[in-house]
XYZ file of C-alpha atoms in Angstrom:
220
model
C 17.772 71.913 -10.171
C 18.998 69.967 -6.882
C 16.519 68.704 -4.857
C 15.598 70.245 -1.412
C 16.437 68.594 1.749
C 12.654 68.023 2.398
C 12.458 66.713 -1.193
C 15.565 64.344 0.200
C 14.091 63.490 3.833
C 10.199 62.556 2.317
C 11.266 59.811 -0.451
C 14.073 58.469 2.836
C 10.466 58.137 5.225
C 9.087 57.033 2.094
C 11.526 53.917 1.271
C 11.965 53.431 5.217
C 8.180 52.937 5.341
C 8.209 50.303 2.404
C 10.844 48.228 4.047
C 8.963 48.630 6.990
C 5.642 47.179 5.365
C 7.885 44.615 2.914
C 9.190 43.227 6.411
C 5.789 42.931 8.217
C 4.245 40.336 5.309
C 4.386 36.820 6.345
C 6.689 34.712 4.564
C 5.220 32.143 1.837
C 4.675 29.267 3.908
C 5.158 25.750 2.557
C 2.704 24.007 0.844
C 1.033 21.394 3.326
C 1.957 17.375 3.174
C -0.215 15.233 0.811
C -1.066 11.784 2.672
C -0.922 8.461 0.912
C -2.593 5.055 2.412
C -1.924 1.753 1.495
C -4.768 -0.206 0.594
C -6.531 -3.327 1.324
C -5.947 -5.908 -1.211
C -9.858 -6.404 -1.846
C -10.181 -2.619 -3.043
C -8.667 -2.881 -6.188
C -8.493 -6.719 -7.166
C -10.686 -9.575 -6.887
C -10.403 -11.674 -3.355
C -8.111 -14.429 -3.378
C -9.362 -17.615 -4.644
C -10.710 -19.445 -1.600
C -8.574 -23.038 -0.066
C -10.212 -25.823 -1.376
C -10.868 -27.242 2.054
C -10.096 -25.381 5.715
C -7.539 -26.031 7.902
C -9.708 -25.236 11.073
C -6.798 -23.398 12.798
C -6.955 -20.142 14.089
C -4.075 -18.093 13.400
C -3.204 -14.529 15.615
C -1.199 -12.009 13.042
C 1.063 -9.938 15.419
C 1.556 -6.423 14.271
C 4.832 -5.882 12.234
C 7.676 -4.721 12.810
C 9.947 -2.449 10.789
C 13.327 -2.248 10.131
C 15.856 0.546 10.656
C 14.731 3.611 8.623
C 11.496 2.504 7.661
C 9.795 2.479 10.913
C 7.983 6.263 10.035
C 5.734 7.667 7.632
C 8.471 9.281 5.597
C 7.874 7.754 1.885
C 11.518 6.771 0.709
C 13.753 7.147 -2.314
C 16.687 6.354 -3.297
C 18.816 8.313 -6.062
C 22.067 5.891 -5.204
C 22.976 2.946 -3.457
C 22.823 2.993 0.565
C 21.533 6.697 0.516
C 17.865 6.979 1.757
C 16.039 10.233 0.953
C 12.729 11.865 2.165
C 9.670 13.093 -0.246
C 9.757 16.515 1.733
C 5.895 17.321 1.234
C 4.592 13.950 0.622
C 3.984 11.415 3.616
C 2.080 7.991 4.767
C -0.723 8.633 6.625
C 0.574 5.655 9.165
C 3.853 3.900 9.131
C 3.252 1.122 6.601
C 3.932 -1.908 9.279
C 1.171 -0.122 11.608
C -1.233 -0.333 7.780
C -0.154 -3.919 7.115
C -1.437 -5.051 10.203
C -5.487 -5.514 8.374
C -4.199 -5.994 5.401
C -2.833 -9.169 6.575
C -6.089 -10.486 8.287
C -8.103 -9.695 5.007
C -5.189 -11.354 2.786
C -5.478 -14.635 4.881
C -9.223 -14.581 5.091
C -9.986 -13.994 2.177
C -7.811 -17.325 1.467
C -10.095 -19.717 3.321
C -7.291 -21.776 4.865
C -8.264 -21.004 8.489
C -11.459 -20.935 10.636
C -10.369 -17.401 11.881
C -7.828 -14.814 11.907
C -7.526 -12.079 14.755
C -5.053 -9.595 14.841
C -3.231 -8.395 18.262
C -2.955 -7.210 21.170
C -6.301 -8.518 21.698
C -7.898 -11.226 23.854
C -7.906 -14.229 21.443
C -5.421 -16.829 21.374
C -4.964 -19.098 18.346
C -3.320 -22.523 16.861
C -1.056 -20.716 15.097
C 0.796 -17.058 15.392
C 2.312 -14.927 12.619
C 5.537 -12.681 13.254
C 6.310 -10.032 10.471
C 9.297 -7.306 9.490
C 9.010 -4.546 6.774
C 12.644 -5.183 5.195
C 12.077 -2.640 2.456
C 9.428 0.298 0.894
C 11.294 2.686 -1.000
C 11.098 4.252 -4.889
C 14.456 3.536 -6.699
C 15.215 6.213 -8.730
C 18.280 4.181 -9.862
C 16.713 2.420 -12.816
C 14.674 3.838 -15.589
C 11.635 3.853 -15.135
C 11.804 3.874 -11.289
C 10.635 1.312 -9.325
C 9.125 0.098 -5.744
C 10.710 -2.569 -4.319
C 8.840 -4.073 -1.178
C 10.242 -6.901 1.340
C 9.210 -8.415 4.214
C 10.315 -11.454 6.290
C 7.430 -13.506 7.855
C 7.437 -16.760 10.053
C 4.901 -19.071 11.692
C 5.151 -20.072 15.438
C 2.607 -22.411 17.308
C 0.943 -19.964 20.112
C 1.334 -22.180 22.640
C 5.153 -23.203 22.696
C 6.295 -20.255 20.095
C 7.834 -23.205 18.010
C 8.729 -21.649 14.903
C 6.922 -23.627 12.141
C 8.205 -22.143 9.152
C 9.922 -18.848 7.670
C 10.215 -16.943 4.076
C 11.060 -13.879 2.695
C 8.895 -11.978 0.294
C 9.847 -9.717 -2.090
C 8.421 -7.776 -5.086
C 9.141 -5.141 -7.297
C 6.624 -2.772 -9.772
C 7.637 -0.513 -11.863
C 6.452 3.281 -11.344
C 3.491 4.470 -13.750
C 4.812 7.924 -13.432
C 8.102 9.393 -11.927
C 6.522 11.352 -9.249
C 6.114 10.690 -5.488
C 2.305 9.435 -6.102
C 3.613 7.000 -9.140
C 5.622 5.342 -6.781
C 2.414 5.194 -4.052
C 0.789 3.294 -6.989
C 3.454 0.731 -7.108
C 4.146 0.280 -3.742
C 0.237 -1.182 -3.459
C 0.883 -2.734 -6.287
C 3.983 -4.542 -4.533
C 2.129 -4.765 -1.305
C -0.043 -6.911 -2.470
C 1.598 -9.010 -4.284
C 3.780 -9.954 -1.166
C 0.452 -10.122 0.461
C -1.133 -12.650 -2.102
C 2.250 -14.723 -1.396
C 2.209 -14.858 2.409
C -1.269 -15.742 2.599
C -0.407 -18.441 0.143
C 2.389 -19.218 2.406
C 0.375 -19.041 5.303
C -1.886 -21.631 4.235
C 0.657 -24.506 2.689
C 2.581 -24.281 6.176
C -0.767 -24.790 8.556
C -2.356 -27.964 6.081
C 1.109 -29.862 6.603
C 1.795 -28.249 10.262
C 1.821 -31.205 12.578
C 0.804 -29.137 15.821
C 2.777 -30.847 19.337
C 0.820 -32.627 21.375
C 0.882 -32.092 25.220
C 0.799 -35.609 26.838
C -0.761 -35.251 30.209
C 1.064 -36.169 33.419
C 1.399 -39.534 34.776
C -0.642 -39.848 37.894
């Protein structure tokens, strides 16, 4: 038996009005970003033992800088040399040179080598200012297990002439406890402070043998 042309017309409504209703539901929308933080060294180790004696200098920790590419909260990978990638739903809750910033002051306070440490822009000045770059924060995907590797390039400068005292590089690398975007968060504070245990070592050596210039007053 055929069917009629109202049989034919009703199920054509019928699968018109399920397109209709398929179209109208709202696409699956991504799943929202997690956020990651770097940490303050104190949170998850022991301070740093304290100087055996104070310099008495105050030093003024400038906020970093970053370098090309890693001046964002993107966290990076990389799957092959010179190729930087993006963890599409997983992000820094700050760019990491804005988060190193206190970091820094509770890495060199906690050293004792100094009578204070500010950070700036502020209103304090200082004996002794330090300068900072992010070189590198990304999860290399290259070795087995992946890794973090972190750099950064620091140097001293008096705060009154901007003399550069002394410079270094740091660098560290920690392997990845799981091969995940939040494995490599775990390594990157790992590396962080590491690097930050070094500069604040660094920090103090250079200010107990810093001879600071002496302005001679003028001749009257």
């Amino acid at each position: 038996m055929k069917p009629s042309l109202s049989h034919l017309g009703c199920a054509t409504i019928a699968s018109l009005l399920l397109a209709g209703c398929s179209a109208l539901k709202p696409e699956a929308s991504p799943p929202p970003p997690a956020f990651y933080s770097l940490d303050s060294p104190g949170s998850e180790r022991a301070p740093a033992p304290r100087a055996q004696r104070s310099t008495g200098y105050t030093v003024v920790i400038q906020a970093p800088h970053a370098a090309a590419g890693y001046d964002s909260q993107k966290i990076i990978y990389v799957r092959q040399p010179h190729k930087l990638e993006y963890f599409a739903h997983n992000e820094w809750i700050d760019p990491p040179a804005k988060m190193l910033a206190p970091m820094m002051v509770a890495a060199l306070e906690a050293s004792g080598a100094f009578r204070a440490v500010v950070s700036a822009p502020g209103s304090a000045s200082g004996d002794l200012r330090l300068e900072s770059e992010v070189l590198v924060l990304q999860h290399d995907f290259t070795s087995s297990p992946s890794q973090v590797r972190f750099a950064l390039r620091a140097y001293l400068a008096e705060e009154g002439t901007r003399r550069v005292v002394a410079t270094r590089e740091f660098e560290a690398v920690q392997p990845s406890p799981s091969q995940d975007p939040y494995g490599g968060v775990q390594a990157a504070n790992a590396a962080v402070r590491l690097v930050l245990q070094q500069l604040a070592e660094f920090c103090a050596e250079t200010a107990a043998q810093w001879q600071p210039v002496r302005r001679t007053a003028p001749a009257r």
